[in-house]
PDB file of C-alpha atoms in Angstrom:
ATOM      1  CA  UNK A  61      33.929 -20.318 -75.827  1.00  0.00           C
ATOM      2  CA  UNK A  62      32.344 -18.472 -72.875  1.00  0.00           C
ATOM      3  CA  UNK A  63      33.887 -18.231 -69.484  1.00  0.00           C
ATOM      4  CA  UNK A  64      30.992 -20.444 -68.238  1.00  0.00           C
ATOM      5  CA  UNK A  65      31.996 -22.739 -70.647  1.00  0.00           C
ATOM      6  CA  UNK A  66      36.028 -22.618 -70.150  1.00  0.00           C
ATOM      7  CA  UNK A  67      35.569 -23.226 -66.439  1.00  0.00           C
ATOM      8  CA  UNK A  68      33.431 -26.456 -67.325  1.00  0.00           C
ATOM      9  CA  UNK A  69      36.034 -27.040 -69.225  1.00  0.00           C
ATOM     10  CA  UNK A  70      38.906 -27.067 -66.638  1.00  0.00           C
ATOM     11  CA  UNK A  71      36.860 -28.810 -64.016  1.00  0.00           C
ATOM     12  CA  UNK A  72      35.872 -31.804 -66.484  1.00  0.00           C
ATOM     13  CA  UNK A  73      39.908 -31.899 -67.551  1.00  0.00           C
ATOM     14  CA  UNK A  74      40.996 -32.064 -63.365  1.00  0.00           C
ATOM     15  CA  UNK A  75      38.157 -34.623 -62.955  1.00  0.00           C
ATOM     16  CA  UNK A  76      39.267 -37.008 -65.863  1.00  0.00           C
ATOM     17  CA  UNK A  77      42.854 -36.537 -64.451  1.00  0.00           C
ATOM     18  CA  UNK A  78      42.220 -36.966 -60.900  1.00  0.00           C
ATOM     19  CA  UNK A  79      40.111 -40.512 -62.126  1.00  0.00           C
ATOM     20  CA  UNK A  80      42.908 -41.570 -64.386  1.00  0.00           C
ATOM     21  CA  UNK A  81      45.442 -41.171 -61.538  1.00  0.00           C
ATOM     22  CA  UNK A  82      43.523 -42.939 -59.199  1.00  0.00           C
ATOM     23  CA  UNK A  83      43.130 -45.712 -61.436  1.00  0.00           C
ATOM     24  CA  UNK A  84      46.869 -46.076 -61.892  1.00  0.00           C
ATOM     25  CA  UNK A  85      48.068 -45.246 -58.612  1.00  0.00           C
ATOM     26  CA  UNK A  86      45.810 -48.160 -56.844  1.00  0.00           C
ATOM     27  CA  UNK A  87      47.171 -50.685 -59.437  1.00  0.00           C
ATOM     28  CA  UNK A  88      43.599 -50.568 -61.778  1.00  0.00           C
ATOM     29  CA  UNK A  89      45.545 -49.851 -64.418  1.00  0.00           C
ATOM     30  CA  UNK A  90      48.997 -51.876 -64.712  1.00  0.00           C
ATOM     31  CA  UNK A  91      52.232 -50.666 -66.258  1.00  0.00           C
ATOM     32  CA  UNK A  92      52.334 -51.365 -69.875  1.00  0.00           C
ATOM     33  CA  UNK A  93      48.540 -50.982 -70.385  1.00  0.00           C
ATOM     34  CA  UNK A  94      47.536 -48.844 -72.948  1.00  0.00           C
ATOM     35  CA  UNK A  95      44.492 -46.386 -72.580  1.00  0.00           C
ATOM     36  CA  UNK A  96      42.990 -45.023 -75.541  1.00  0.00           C
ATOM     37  CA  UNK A  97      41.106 -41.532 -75.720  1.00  0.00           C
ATOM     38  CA  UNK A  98      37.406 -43.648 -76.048  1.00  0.00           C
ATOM     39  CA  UNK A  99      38.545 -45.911 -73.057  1.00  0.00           C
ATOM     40  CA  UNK A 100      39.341 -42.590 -70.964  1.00  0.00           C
ATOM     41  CA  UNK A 101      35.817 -41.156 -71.764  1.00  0.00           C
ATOM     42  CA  UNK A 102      34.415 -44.327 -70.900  1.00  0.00           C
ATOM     43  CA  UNK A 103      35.882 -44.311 -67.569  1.00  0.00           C
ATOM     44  CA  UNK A 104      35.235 -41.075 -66.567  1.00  0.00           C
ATOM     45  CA  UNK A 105      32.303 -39.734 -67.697  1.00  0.00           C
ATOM     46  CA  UNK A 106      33.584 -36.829 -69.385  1.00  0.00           C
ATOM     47  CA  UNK A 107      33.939 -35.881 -72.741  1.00  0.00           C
ATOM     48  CA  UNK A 108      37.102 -36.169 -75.152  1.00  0.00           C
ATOM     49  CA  UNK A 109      38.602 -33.043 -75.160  1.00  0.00           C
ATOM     50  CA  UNK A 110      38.971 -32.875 -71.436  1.00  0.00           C
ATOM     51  CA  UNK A 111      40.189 -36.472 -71.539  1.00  0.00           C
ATOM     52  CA  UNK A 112      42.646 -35.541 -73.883  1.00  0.00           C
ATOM     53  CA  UNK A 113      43.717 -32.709 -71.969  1.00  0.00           C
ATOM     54  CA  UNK A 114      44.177 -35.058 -68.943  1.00  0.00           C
ATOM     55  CA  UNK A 115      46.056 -37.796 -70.571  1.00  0.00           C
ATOM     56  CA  UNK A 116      48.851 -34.883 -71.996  1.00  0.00           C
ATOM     57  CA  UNK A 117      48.890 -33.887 -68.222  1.00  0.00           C
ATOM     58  CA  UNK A 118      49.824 -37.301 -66.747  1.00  0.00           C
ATOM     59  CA  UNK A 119      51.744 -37.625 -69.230  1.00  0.00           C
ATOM     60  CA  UNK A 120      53.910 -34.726 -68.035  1.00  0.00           C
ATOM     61  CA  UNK A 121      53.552 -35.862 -64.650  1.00  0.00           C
ATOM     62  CA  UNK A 122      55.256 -39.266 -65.753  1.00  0.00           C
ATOM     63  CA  UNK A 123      52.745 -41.631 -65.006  1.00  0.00           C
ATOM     64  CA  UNK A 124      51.530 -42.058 -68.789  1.00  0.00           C
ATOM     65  CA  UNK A 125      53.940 -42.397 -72.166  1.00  0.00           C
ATOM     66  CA  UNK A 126      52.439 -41.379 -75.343  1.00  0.00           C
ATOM     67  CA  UNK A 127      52.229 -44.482 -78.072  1.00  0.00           C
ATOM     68  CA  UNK A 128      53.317 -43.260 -81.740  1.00  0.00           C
ATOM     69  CA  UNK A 129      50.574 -45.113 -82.935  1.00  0.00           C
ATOM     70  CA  UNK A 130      48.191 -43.260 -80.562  1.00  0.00           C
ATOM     71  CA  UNK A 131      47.048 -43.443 -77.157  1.00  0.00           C
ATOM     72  CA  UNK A 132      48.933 -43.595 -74.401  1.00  0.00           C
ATOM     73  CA  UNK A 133      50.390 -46.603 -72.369  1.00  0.00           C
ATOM     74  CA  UNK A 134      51.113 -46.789 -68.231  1.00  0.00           C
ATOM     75  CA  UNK A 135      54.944 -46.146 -67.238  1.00  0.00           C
ATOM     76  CA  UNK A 136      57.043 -48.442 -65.289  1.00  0.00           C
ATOM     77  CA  UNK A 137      59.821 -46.765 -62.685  1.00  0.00           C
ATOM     78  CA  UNK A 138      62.870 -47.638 -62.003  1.00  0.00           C
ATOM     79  CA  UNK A 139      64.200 -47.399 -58.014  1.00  0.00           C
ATOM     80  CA  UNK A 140      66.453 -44.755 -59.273  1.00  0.00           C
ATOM     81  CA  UNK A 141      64.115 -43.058 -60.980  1.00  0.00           C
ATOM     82  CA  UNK A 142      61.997 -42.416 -57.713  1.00  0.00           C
ATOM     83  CA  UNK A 143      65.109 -41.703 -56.046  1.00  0.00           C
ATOM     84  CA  UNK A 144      66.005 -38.806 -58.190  1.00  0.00           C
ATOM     85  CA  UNK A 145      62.267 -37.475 -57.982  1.00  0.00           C
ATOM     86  CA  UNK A 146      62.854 -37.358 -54.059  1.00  0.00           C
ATOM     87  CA  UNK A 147      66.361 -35.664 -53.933  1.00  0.00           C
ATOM     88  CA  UNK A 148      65.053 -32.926 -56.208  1.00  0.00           C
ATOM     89  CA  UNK A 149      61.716 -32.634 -54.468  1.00  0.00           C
ATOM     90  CA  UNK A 150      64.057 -32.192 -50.969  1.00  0.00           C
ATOM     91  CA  UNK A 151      66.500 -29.842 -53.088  1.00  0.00           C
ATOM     92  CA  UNK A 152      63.242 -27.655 -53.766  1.00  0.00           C
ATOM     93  CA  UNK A 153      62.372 -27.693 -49.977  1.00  0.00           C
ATOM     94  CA  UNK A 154      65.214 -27.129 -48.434  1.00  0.00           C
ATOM     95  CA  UNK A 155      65.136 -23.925 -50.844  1.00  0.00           C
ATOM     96  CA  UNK A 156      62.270 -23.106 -49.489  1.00  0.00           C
ATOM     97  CA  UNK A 157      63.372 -23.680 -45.765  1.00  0.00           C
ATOM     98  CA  UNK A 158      66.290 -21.457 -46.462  1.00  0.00           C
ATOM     99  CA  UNK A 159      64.079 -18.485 -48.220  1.00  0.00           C
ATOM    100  CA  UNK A 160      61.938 -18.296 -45.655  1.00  0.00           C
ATOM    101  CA  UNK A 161      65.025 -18.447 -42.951  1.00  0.00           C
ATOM    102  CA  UNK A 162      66.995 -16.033 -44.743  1.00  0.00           C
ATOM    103  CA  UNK A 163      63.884 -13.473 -46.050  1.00  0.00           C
ATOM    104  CA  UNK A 164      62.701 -13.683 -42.095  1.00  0.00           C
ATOM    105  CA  UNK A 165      59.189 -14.738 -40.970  1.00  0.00           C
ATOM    106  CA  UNK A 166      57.068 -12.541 -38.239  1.00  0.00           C
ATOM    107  CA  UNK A 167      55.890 -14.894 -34.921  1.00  0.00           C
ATOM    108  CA  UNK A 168      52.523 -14.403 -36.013  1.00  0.00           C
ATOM    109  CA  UNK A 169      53.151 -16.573 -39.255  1.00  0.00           C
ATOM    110  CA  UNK A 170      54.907 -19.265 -38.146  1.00  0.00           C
ATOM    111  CA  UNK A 171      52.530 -19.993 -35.081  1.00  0.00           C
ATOM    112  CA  UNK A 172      50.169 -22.359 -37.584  1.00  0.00           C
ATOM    113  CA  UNK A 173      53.186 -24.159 -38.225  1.00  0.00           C
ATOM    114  CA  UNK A 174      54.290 -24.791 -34.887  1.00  0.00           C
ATOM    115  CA  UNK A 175      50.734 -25.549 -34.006  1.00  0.00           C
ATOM    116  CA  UNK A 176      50.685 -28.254 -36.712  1.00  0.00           C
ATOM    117  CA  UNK A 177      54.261 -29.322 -35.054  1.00  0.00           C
ATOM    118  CA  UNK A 178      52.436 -30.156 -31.926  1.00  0.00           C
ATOM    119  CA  UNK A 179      49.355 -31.845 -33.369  1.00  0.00           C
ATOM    120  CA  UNK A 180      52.090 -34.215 -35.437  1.00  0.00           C
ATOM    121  CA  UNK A 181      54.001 -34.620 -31.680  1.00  0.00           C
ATOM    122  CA  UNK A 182      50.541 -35.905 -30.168  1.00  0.00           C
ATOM    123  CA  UNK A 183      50.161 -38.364 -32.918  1.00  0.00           C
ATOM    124  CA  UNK A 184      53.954 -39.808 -32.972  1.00  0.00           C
ATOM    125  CA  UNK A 185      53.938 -39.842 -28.674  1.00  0.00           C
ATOM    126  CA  UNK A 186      51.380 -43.031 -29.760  1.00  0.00           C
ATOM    127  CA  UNK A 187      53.321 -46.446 -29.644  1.00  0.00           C
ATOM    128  CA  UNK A 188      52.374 -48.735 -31.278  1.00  0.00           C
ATOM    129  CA  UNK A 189      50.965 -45.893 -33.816  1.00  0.00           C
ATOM    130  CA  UNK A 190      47.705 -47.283 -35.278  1.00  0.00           C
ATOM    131  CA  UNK A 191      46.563 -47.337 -39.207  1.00  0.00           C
ATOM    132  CA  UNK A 192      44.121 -44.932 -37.828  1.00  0.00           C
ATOM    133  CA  UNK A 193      46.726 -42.865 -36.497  1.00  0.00           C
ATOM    134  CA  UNK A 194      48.723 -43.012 -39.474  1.00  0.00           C
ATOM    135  CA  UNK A 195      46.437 -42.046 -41.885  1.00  0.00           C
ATOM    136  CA  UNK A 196      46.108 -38.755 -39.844  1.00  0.00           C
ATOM    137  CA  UNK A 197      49.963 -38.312 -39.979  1.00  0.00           C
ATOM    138  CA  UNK A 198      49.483 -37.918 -43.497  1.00  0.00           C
ATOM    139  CA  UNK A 199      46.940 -35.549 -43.704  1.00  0.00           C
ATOM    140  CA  UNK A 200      48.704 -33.282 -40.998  1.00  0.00           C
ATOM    141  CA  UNK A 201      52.534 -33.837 -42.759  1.00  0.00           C
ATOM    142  CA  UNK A 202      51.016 -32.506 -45.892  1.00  0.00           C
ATOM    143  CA  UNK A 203      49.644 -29.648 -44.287  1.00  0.00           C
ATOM    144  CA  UNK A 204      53.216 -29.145 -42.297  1.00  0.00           C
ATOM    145  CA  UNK A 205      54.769 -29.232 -45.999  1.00  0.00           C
ATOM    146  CA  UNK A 206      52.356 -26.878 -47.764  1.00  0.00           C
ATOM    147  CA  UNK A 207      52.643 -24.634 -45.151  1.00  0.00           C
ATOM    148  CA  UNK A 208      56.180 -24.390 -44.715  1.00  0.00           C
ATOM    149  CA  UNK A 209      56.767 -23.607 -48.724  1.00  0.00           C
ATOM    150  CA  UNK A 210      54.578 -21.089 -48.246  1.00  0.00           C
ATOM    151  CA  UNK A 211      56.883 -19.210 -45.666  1.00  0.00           C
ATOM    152  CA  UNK A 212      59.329 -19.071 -48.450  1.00  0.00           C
ATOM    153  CA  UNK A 213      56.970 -16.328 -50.450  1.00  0.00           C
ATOM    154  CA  UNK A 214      58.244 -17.547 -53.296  1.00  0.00           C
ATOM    155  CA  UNK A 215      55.710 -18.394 -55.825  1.00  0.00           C
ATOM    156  CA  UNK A 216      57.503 -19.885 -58.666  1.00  0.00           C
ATOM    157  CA  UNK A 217      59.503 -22.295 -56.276  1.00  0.00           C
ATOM    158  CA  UNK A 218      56.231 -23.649 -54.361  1.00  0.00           C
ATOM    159  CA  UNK A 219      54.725 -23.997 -57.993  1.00  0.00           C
ATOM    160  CA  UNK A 220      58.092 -26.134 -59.013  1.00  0.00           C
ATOM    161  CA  UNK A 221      57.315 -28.168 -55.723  1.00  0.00           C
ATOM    162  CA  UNK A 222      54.058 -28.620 -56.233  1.00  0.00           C
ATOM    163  CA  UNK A 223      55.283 -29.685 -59.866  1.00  0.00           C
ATOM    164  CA  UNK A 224      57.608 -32.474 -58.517  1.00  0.00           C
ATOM    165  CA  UNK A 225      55.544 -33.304 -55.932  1.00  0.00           C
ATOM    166  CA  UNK A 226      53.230 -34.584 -58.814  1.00  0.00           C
ATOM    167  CA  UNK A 227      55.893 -37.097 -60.147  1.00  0.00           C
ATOM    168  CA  UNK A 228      55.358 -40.936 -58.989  1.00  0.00           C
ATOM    169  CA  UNK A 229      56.240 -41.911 -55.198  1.00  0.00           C
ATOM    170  CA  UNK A 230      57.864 -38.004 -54.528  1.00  0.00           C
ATOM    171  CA  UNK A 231      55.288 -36.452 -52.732  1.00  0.00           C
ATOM    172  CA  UNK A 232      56.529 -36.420 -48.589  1.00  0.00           C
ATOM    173  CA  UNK A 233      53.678 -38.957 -47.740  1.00  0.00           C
ATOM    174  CA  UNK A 234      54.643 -41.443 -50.392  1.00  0.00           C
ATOM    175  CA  UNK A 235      55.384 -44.111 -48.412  1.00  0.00           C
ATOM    176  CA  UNK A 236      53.895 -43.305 -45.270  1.00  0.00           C
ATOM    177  CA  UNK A 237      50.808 -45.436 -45.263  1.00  0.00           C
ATOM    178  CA  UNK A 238      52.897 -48.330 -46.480  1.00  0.00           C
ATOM    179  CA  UNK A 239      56.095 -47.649 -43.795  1.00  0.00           C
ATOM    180  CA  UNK A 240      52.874 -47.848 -41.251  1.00  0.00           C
ATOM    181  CA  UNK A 241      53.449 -51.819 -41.290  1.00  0.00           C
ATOM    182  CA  UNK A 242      56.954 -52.244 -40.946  1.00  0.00           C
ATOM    183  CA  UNK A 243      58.934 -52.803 -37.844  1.00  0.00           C
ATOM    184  CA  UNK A 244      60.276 -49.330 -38.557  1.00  0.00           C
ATOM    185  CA  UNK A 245      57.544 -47.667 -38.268  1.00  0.00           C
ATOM    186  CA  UNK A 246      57.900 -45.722 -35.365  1.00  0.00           C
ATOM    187  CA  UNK A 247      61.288 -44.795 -34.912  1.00  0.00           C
ATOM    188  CA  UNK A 248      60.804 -43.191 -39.026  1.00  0.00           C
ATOM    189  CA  UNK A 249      58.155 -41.292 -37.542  1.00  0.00           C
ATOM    190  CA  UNK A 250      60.339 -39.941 -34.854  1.00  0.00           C
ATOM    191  CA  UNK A 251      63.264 -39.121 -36.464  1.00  0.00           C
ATOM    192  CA  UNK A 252      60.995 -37.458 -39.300  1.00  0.00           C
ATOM    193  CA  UNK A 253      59.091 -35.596 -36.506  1.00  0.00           C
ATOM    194  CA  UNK A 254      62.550 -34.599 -35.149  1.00  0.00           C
ATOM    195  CA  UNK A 255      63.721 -32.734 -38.461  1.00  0.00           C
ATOM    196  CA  UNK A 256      60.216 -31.249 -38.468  1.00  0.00           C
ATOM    197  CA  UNK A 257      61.406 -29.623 -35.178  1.00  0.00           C
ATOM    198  CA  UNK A 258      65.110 -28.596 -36.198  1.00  0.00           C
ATOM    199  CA  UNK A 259      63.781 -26.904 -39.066  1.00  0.00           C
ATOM    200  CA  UNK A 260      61.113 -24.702 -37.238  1.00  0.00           C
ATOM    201  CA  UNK A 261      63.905 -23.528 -35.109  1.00  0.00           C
ATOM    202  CA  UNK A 262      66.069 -23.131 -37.676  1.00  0.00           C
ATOM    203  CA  UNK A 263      63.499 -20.720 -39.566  1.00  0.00           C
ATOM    204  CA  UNK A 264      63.014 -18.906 -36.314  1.00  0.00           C
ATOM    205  CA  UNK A 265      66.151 -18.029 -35.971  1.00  0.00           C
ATOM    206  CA  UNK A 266      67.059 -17.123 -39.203  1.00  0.00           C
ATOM    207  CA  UNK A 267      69.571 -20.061 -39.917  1.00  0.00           C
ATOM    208  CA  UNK A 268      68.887 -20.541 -43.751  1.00  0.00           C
ATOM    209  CA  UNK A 269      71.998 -22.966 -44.284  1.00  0.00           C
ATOM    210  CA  UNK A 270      70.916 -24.872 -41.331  1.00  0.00           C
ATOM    211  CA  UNK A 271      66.651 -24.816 -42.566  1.00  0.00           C
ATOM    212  CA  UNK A 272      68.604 -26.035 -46.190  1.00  0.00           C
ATOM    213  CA  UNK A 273      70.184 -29.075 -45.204  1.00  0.00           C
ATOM    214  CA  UNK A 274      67.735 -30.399 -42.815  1.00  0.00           C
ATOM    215  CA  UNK A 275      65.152 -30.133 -45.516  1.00  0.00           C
ATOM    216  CA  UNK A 276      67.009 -31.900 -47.716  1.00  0.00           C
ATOM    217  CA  UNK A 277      68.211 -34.666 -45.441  1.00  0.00           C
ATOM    218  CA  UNK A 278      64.402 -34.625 -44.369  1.00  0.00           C
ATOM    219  CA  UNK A 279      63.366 -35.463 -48.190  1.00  0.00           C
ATOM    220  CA  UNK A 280      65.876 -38.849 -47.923  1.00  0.00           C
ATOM    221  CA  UNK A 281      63.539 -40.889 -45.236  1.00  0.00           C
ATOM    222  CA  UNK A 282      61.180 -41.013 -48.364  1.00  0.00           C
ATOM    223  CA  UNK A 283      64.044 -42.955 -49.847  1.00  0.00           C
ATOM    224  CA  UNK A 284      64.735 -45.288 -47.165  1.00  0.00           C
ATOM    225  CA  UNK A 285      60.651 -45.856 -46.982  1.00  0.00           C
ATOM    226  CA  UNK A 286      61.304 -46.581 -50.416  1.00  0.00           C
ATOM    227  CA  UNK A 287      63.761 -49.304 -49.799  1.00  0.00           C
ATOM    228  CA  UNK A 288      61.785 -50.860 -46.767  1.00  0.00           C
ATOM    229  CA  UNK A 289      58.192 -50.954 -48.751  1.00  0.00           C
ATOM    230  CA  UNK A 290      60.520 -52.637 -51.646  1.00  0.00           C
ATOM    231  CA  UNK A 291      62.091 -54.926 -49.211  1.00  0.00           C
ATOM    232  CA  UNK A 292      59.055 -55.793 -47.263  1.00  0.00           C
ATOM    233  CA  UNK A 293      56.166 -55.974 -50.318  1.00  0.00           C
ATOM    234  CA  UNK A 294      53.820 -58.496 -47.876  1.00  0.00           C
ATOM    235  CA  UNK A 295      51.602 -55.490 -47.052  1.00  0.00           C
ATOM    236  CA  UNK A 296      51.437 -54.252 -50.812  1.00  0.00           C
ATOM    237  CA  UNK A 297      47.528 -53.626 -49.815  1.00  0.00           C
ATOM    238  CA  UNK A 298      49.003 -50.385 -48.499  1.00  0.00           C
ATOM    239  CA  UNK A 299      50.928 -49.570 -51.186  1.00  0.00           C
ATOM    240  CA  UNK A 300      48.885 -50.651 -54.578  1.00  0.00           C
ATOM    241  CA  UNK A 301      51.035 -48.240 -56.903  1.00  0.00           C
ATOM    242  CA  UNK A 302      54.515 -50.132 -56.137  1.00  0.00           C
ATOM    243  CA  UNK A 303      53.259 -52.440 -59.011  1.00  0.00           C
ATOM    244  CA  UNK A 304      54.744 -49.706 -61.371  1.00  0.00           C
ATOM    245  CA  UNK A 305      58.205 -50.009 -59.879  1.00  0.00           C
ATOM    246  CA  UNK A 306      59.800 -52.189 -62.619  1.00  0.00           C
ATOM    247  CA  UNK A 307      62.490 -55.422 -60.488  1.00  0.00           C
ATOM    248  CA  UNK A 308      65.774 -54.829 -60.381  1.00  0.00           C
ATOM    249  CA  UNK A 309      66.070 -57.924 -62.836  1.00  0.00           C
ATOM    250  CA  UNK A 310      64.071 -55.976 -65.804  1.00  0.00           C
TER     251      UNK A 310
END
């Protein structure tokens, strides 16, 4: 195979898994359906080895169980199964937080992230904090995130977090869009916006047990968004993929 036609390759495999995700993550797909390799090409467009590439790779990510009789089927989660996704996801972090503490990070590399600080503080001064305004708050958290891994310079831990970040509900925005309707809303925000804070300091001044645990206590708000969107499933509009959680009565 040329590299032309490896890199074809690849990009059909991320399409057909970035498709297949979507499909399961907005509740298109429901837990306990089974997809087949045929079905797969059918829905995306691309051909079967790709496909079959993609389906092994949700199937590491969690979202898909291989069937012994072939295909694969959509995965149901347990609430404590999410729960340990998000403490090891904040474990990772607050390693991260600590490395880059500890390992020491020049002024001119942590200005981005206080910059995205302040673009976050302009958004959470808002009260009542719109959809709108909430949708941004992911896109700008995520960035925080990425870029504060990155300050540890440690590139097999930032490709384990990007790893867990992959598994169901423990990315940091999780539950964001879907804690946007609940009386909560804005006080989360604050609090969340608050640890974002601590651990800047922390970094600057070279605090690395400090950077650790606030990461880590950072990473339980997606638990407790977790409880609320279970609690409060009127606005599951916002939050299509809780149809994989499995009730505490299964």
């Amino acid at each position: 195979m040329s590299e032309r036609e490896t890199e074809r390759s690849v990009s059909q495999t991320v399409r057909a898994q970035l498709a297949l995700r979507d499909m399961i993550l907005s509740g298109r797909l429901r837990p306990g359906e089974r997809i087949s390799e045929l079905q797969a090409v059918d829905i995306t467009g691309v051909s079967r080895t790709p496909v079959r590439l993609a389906l092994v790779r949700l199937e590491d990510e969690g979202l898909l169980q291989a069937i012994p009789s072939g295909g694969f089927m959509v995965k149901a989660f347990t609430e404590r199964d999410i729960l340990d996704s998000i403490e090891l996801r904040g474990t990772l972090e607050g390693l991260a937080a600590r490395f880059a503490a500890e390992r020491g990070v020049s002024a001119r590399s942590l200005e981005p992230l206080k910059e995205c600080l302040a673009d976050l503080d302009q958004l959470v001064r808002q009260d009542p904090i719109s959809v709108e305004a909430f949708s941004a708050y992911v896109t700008m958290n995520a960035r925080f995130h990425a870029m504060l891994n990155e300050l540890s310079a440690s590139a097999p831990l930032i490709r384990e977090i990007d790893r867990v970040s992959a598994l169901p509900f423990a990315s940091p925005n999780a539950f964001v869009m879907a804690q946007s309707a609940l009386p909560e809303a804005h006080q989360i925000l604050l609090l969340a916006q608050d640890h974002h804070r601590i651990v800047v300091d922390a970094i600057e001044n070279r605090e690395g047990a400090r950077a650790e645990a606030v990461m880590r206590e950072h990473s339980r708000l997606a638990a407790r968004n977790l409880r609320l969107a279970v609690r409060n499933r009127t606005h599951l509009e916002l939050m299509p993929a809780l149809a994989l959680l499995k009730s505490s009565a299964e």
